[in-house]
XYZ file of C-alpha atoms in Angstrom:
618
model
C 76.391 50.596 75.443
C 79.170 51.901 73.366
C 78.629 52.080 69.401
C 79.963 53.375 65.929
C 76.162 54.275 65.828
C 74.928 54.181 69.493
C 71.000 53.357 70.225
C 69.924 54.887 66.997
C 66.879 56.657 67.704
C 63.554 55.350 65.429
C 63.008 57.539 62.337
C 61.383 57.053 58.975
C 63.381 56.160 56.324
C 61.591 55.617 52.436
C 62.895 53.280 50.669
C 63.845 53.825 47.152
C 64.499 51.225 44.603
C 64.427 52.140 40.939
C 63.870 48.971 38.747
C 63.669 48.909 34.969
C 60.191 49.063 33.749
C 60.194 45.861 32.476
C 61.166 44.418 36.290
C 58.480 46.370 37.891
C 56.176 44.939 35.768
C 57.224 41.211 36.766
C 57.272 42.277 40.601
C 58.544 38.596 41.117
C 55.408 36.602 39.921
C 54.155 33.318 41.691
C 52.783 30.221 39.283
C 49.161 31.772 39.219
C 50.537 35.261 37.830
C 50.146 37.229 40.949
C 53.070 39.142 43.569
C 54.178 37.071 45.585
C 55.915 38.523 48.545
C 57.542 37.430 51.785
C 56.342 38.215 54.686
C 58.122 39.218 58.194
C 56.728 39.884 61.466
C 58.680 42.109 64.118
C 56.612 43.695 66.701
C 53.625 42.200 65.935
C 53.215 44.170 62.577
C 53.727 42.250 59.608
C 55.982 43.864 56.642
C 55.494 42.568 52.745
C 58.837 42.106 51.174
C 59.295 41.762 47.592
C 62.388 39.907 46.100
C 63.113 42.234 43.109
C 65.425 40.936 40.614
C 68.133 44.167 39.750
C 69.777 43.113 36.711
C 73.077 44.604 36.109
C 72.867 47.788 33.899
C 74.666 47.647 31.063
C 74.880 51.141 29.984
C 76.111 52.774 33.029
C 77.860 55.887 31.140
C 75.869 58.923 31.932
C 78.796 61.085 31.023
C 80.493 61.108 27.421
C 83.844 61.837 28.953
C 83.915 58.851 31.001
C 83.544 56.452 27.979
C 86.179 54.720 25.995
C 85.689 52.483 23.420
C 87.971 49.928 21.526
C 89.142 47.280 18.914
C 91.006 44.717 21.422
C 91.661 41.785 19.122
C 90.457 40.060 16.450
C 87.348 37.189 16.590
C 89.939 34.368 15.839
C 92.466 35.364 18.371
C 90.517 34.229 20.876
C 89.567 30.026 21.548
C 86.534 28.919 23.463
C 87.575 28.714 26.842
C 90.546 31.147 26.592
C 91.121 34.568 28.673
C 93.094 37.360 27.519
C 94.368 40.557 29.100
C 93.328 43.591 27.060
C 94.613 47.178 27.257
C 92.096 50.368 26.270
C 94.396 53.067 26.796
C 93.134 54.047 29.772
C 93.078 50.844 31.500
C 92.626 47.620 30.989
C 89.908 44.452 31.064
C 89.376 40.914 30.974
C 87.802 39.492 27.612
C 86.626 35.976 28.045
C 85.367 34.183 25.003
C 82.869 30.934 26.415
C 80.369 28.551 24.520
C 80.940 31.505 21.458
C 79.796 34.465 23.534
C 82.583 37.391 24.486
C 81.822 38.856 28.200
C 84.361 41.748 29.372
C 84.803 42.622 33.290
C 87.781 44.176 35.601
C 90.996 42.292 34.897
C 92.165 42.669 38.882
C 90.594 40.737 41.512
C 88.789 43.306 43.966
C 90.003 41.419 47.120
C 93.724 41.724 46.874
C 94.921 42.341 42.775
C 95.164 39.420 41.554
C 95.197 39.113 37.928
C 92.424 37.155 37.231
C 94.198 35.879 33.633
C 96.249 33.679 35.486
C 93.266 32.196 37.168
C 90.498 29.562 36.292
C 87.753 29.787 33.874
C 85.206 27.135 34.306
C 81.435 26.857 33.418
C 80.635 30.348 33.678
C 82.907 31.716 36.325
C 86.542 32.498 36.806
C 87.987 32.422 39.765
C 91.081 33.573 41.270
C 94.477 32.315 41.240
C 95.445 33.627 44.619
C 92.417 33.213 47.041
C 90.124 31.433 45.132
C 87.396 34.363 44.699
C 84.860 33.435 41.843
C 83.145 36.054 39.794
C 80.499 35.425 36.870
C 81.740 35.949 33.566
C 78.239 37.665 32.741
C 77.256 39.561 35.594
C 80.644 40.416 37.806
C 79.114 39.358 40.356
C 80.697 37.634 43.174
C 80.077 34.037 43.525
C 82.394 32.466 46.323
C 84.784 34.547 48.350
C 86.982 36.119 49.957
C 86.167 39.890 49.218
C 82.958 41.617 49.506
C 82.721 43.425 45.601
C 82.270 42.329 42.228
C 84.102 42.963 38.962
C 82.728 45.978 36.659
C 80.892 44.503 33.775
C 81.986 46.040 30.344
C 80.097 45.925 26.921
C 80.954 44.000 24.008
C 80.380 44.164 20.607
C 81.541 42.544 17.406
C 81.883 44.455 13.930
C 83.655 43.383 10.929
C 85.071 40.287 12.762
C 86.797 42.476 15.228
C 85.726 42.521 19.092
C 85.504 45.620 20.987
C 84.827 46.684 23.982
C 83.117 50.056 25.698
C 83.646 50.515 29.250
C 83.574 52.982 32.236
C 87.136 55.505 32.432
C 86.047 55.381 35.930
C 85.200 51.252 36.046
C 88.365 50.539 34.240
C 90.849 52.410 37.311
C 88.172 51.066 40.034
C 88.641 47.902 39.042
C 85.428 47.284 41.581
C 81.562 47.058 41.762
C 79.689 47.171 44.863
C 75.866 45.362 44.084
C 72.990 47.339 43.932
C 71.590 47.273 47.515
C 68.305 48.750 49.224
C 68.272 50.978 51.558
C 65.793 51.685 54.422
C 66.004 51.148 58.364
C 63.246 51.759 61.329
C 59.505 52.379 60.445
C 58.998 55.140 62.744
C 56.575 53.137 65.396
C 59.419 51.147 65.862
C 61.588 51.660 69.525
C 65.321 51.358 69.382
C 64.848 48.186 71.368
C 63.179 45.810 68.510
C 65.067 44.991 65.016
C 63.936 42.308 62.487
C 67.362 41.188 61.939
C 70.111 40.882 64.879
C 73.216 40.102 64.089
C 75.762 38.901 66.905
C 79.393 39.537 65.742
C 80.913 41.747 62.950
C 83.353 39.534 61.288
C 82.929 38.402 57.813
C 79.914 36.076 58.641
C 78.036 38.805 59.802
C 79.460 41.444 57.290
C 78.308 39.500 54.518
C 74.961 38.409 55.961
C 73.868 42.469 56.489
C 74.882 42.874 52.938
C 73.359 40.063 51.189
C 70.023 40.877 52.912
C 70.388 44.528 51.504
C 71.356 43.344 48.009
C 68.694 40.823 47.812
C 66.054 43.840 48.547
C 65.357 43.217 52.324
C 63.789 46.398 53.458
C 64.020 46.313 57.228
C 65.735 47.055 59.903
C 69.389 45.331 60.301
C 71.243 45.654 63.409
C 74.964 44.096 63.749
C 76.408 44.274 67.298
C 80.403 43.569 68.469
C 82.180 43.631 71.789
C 85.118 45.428 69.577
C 85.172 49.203 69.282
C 86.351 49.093 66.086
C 83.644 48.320 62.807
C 84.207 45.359 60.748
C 87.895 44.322 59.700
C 90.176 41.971 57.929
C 91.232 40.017 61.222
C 93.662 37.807 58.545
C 95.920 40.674 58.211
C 96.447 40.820 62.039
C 99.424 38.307 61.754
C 100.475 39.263 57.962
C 100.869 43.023 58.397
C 101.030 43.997 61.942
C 101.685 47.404 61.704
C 98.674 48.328 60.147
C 96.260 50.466 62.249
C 92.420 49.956 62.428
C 91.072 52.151 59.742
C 93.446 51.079 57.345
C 92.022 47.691 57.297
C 88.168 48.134 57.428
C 86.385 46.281 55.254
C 84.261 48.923 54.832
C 84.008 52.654 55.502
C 81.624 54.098 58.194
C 79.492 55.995 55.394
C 79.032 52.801 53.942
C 76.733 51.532 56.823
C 75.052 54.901 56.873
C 74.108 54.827 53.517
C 72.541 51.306 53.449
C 71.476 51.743 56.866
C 72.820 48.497 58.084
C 73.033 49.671 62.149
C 76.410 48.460 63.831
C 76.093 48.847 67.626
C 80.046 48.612 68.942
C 81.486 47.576 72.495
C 78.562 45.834 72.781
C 78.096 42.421 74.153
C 75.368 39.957 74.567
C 75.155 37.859 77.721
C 72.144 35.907 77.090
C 69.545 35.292 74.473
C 65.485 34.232 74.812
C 65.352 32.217 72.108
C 61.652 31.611 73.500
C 60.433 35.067 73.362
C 63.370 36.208 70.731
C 64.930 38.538 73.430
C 68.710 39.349 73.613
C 70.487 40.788 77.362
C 73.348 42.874 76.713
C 76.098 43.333 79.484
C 74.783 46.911 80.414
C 71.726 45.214 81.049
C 69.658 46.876 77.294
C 67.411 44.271 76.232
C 66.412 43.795 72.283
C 63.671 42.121 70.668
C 64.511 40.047 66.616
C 62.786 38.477 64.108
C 65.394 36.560 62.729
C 69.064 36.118 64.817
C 72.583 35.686 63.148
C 75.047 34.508 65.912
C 78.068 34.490 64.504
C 80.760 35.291 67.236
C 84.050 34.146 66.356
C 86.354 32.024 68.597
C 88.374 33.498 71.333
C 91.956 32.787 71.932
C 93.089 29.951 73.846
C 95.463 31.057 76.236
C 98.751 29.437 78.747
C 97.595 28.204 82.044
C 100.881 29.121 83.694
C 102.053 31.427 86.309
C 102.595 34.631 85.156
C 100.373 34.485 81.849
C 98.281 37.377 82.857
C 101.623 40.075 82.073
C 101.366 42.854 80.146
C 103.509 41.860 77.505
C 101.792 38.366 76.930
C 98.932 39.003 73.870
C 97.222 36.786 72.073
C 97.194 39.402 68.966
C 92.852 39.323 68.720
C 92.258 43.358 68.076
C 94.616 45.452 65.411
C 95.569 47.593 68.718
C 96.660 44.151 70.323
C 99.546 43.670 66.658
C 100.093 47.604 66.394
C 101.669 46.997 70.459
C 103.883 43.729 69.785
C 105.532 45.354 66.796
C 106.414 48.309 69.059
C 107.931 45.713 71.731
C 109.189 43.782 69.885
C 111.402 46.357 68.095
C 115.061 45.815 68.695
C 114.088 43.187 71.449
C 113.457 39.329 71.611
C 109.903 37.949 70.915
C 108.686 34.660 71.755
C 106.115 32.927 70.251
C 104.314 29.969 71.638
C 102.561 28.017 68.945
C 103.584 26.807 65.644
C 99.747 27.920 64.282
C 99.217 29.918 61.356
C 98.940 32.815 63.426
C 102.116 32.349 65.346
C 103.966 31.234 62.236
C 103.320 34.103 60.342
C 103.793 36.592 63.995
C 106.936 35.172 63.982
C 108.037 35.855 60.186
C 106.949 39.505 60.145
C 108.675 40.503 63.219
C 112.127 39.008 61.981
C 113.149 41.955 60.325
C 112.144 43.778 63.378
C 112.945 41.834 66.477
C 116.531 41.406 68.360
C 115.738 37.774 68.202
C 112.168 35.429 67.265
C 111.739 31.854 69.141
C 109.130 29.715 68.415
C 107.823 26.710 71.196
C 105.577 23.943 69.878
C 104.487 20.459 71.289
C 104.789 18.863 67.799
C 108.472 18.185 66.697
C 107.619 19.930 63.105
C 105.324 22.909 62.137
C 102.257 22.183 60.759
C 102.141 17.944 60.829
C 98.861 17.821 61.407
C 97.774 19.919 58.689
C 100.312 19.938 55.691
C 102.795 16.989 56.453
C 105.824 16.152 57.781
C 107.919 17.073 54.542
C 105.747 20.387 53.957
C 106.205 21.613 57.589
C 109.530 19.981 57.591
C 110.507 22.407 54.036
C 108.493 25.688 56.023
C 110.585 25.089 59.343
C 113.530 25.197 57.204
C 112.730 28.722 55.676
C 112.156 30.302 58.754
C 115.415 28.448 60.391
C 117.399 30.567 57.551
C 115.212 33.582 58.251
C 116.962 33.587 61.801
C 113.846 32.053 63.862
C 114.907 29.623 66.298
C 112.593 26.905 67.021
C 112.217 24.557 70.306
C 110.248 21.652 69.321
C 108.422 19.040 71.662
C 108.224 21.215 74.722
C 105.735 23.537 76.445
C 105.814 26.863 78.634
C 106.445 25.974 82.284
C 106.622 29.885 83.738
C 106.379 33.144 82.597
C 108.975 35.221 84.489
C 108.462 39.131 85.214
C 110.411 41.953 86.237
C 110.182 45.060 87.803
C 106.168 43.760 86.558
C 106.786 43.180 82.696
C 107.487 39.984 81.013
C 111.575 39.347 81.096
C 111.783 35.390 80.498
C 110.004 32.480 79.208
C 111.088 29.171 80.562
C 110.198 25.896 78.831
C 109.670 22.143 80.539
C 112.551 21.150 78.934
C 114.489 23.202 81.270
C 115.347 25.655 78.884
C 115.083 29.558 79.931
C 114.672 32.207 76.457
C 115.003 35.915 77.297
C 111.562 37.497 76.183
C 110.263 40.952 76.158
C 107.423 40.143 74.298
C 105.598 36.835 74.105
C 102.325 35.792 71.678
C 100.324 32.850 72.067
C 99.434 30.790 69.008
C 98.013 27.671 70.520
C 94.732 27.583 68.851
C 91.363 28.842 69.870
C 87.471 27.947 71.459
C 84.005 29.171 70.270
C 82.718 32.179 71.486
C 79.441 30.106 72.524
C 79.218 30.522 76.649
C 76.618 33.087 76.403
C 74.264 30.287 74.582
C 74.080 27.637 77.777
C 70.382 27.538 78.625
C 69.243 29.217 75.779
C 67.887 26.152 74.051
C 70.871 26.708 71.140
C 71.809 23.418 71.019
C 75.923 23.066 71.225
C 78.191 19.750 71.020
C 80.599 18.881 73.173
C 83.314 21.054 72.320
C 81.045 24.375 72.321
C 80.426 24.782 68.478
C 76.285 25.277 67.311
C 75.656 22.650 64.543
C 73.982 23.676 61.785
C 72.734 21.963 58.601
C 73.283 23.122 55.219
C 71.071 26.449 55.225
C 72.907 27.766 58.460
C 70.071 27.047 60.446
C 70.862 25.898 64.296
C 67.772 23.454 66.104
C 66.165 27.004 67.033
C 63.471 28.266 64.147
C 64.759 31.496 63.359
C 68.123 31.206 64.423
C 71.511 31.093 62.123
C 74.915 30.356 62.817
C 77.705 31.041 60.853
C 81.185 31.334 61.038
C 84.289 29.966 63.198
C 81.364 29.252 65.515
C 80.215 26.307 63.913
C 80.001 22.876 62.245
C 78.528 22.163 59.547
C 77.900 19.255 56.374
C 80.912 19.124 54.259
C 79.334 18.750 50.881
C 82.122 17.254 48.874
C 83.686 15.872 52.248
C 80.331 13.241 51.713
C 78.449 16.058 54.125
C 80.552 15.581 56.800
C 79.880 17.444 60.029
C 83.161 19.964 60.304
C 84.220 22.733 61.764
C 85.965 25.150 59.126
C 87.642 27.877 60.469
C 88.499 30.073 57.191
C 88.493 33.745 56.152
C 86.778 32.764 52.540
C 84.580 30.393 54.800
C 82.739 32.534 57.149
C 82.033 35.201 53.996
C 80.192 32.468 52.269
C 78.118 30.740 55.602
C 77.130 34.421 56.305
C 75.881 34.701 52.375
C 74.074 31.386 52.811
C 72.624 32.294 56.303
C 70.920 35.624 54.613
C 69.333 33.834 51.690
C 67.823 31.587 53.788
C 66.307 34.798 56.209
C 64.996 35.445 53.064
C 63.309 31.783 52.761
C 65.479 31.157 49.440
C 66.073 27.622 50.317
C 69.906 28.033 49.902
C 72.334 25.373 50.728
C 75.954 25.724 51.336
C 78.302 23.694 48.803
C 81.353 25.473 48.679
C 85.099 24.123 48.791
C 87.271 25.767 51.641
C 90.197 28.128 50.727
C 92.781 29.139 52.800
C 96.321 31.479 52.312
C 98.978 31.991 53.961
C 101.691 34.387 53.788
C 105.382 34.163 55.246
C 108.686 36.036 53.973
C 107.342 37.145 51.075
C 106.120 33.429 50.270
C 102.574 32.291 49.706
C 101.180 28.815 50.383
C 97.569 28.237 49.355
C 95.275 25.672 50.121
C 91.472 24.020 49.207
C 89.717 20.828 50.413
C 89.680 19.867 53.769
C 92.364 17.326 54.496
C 91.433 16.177 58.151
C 92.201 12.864 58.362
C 94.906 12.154 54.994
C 96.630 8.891 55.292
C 99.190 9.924 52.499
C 100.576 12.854 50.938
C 101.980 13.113 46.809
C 104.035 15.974 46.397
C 105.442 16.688 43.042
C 108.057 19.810 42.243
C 111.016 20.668 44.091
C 110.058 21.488 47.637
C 113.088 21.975 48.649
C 112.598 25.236 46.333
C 109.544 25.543 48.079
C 107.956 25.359 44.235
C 105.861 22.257 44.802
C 102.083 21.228 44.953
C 101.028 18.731 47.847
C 97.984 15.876 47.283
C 96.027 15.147 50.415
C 94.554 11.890 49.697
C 92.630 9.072 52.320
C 91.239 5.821 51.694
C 87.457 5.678 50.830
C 85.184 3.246 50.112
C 82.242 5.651 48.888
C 81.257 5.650 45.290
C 81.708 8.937 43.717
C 82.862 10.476 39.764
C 86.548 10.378 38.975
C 88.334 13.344 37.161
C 91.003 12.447 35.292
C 93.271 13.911 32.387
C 90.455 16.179 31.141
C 88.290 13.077 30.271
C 84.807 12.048 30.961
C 83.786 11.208 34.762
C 84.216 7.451 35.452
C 82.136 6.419 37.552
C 83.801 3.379 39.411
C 84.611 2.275 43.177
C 87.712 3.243 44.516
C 89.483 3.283 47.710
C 91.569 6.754 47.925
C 90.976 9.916 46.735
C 92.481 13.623 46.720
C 90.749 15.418 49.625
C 92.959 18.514 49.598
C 95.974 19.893 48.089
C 98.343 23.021 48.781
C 101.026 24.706 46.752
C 103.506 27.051 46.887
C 104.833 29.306 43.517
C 102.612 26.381 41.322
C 99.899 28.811 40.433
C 96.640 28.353 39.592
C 97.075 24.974 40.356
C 94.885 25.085 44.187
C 92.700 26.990 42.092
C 91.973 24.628 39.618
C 91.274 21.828 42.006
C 89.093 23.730 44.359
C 87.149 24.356 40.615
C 86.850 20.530 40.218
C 86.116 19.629 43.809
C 83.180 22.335 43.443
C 81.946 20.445 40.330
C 81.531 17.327 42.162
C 83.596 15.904 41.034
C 87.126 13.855 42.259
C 90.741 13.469 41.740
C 91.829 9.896 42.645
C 95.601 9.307 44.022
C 96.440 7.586 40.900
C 95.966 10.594 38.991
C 98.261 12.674 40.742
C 100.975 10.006 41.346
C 102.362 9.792 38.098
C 104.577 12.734 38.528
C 102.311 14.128 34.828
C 100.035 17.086 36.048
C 99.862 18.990 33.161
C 96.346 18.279 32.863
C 95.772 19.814 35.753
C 97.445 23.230 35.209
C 95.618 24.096 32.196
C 93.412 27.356 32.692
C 90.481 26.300 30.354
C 87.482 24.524 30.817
């Protein structure tokens, strides 16, 4: 078995977390004034676990130096549900002003930038304007994803009607905060074969779970195991910046697992699982022994059934080796892509300024139908037809042709033959679930683990998170769906820890998804399977427009319209989703009101008047 950290061997590890003395005096208190811990069993020894409640320390500054203090504005200057931008010399914050109270935090986003003034502020949390990342206003602390930090929390104070604000030199330029977490791995009776907490895959799901369990104060052993030989990435920047090499896109740093002792066995993959006697087989034959089991494996590319798919130059771009090697062959030379998917559509856009040449081959006679629309795909299509990408629509890959043993031409049913020197396959991909047949896991009929709202799967002590599986919908009416998003999996994985924990945690989150082509962002929320119309308003021709999902429903459920009250009526359509292009914070700001609960009926949106939903306040 290969590994970042290979069979660690068992040592003794204390664990050290220093509370205020005020929190070690509550110790987490049940109704009848006494501890009250949580118990876990691994190897027939039972550990006490105490959920300790870290607040966020507000006077950080240890060192003079690193303080700066300022006047940023006046009280006036700033309304009840307003955001502004402030500068302290050496950097600068964001100074919210909600229900009376100031709160100041990092102005930037910690996943990608964003300027979080340009986002939404809503009942306690703002959340981004680019990915939909929500931190609260009081804490910084990271609420729904993407991204893995929260914002640094500044101080605020208010003298002679002017606000200021004292904050960290080094906060301020970080622009970051990673939570407090435990640390602590192996007692020492324990043999590298037995873990409390085993967790199958290392993609956000899993990332997230290890994390949450070490910021929520779980004090055992965590072990995270891939087939990869790299540690956790961002597989979403696989398509948008190909040339990016492993360790440039880790979501976190090897020292980073060593210092919270969260164990990440690599090239390591499980064939079977006891769910009986809570045994996992890996391939080299290792056995380990769980408590608790996180399977969260990912899907795995679906790939051409022809002759000749098995050439070296045919990928289906899965590792950051796999992109690194396309760029390099595609240099100069004519690429192929087969698959009009997210990942072939934005394959196909970065190698453009690279590539001799860039064909695309999809079934569907426009990009994206199924997902965004005729006129949306129809408006994308168009953008990449002037970027030089040639498309052949309604036809599939009959043959593969080699020479001299390397891919030379792709020819189509249509009849059509495109010279090819490099060729990816977008058409879509399958759970990673095979290894769970006879394992009492149960799976539907297209491989995928159901799962109700706590991530639990029919097994007691077994999660699922991730592309992996489906789950209820919340503001979908709980429908069962499968949700194969970046921001997704981050939040499953969160919800699939708490509930380790016995928090009693459901999932009710609204899905998020980006894309990025030519220097062009589309983003998305809701979950628009199954729209019978679409309301676009803007110039899409432009490609400035926002597009309104909607489909018939006779449910009864809470209107939102114009910034009013809730109505609470029966109607027959609503807005189930809704994408954008240069309309910012506008998928932002529904995503907000979905979470709430609330709707946005068609009628709203069809007037061609959405000021009321561009607003930033609450």
């Amino acid at each position: 078995m290969g590994g970042c950290f290979s069979k660690p061997k068992p040592v003794e590890v204390k664990v050290e977390v220093v509370l205020p003395e005020k929190e070690r005096e509550k110790e987490e208190m049940s109704p009848n004034g006494k501890a009250s811990p949580l118990a876990y069993k691994a190897n027939g020894t039972t550990r006490l676990y105490h959920h300790e409640e870290r607040p966020i320390v507000l006077n950080p500054y240890t060192n003079p130096k690193d303080v700066v203090e300022a006047s940023v504005c006046h009280v006036k200057d700033l309304e009840n549900g307003q955001m502004r931008e402030v500068d302290l010399g050496c950097g600068k914050a964001l100074l919210v002003k909600q229900n009376g109270e100031y709160y100041a935090m990092g102005h930037k986003c910690p996943h990608y930038g964003a300027p979080l003034v340009k986002g939404v502020l809503s009942k306690g949390r703002v959340r981004c304007p680019w990915h939909g990342a929500c931190f609260n206003i009081a804490t910084g602390d990271i609420e729904d994803f993407p991204g893995l930090d929260g914002l640094p929390k500044f101080q605020v104070k208010i003298e002679k009607e002017r606000v200021y604000i004292r904050a960290s030199k080094q906060a301020l330029q970080s622009q970051r905060r990673t939570k407090i977490m435990a640390k602590c791995i192996a007692l020492s009776n324990y043999s590298t074969a037995i873990t409390n907490i085993l967790i199958i895959g290392a993609g956000p799901a899993g990332l997230v779970c290890a994390e949450t369990l070490r910021q929520e104060g779980f004090s055992d052993r965590i072990v995270m195991c891939t087939s990869e030989k790299n540690l956790p990435y961002d597989r979403s920047k696989l398509s948008k910046s190909m040339d990016s090499q492993a360790e440039q896109i880790f979501l976190r740093s090897k020292e980073f697992f060593h210092t919270y002792d969260i164990e990440v066995l690599t090239e390591t993959q499980v064939v079977s699982v006891d769910t009986k006697n809570k045994i996992v087989v890996f391939k080299d034959g290792f056995r380990m022994e769980y408590n608790k089991l996180l399977i969260a494996t990912g899907s795995t590319p679906k790939t051409l059934k022809c002759k000749g798919k098995e050439l070296d130059n045919v990928f289906t771009i899965r590792t950051p080796e796999d992109a690194n090697k396309v760029v390099r062959l595609a240099s100069s030379k004519n690429a192929v892509i087969v698959g009009a998917s997210f990942l072939g559509m934005e394959v196909a856009a970065y190698l453009c300024e690279k590539a001799h040449s860039v064909s695309v081959v999809e079934l569907e006679n426009i990009p994206f139908k199924k997902f965004l629309g005729e006129k949306v795909g129809l408006a994308i299509m168009k953008m990449f037809e002037n970027n030089r990408v040639k498309f052949y629509m309604q036809t599939e890959v009959s043959e593969l042709r080699e020479q001299e043993g390397k891919l030379k031409e792709v020819v189509l049913k249509s009849g059509k033959v495109l010279r090819a020197d490099v060729c990816v396959i977008g058409i879509g991909a399958c759970p990673t679930t095979g290894f769970l047949k006879q394992t009492g896991v149960a799976l539907d009929s297209r491989g995928y683990i159901p799962v109700n709202k706590m991530m639990q799967t029919n097994v007691p002590g077994v999660f699922a998170a991730g592309d992996v599986i489906t789950f209820p919908l919340a503001f979908r009416n709980n429908k069962k769906v499968n949700v194969p998003h970046w921001q997704m999996a981050h939040m499953q994985g969160r919800i699939a820890a708490l509930n380790m924990l016995a928090q009693g945690t459901e999932i009710n989150t609204v899905p998020y998804l980006w894309t990025a082509m030519f220097g062009k962002s589309l983003r998305y929320a809701g979950h628009g399977e199954g729209f019978d119309d679409v309301i676009i308003q803007g110039d899409i021709d432009e490609l400035k427009f926002v597009a309104f999902y909607t489909r018939r429903s006779k449910r009864r459920f809470y209107s939102y319209s114009r910034m009013t009250s809730c109505i609470d009526r029966w109607r027959n359509d609503e807005v189930i989703a809704v994408a954008s292009m240069n309309y910012d914070p506008i998928v932002s700001k529904v995503a907000e009101i979905m979470a709430s609960g609330k709707m946005i009926r068609k009628r709203d949106v069809e007037t061609g008047d959405i000021s009321w939903l561009t607003g930033k306040g609450s």
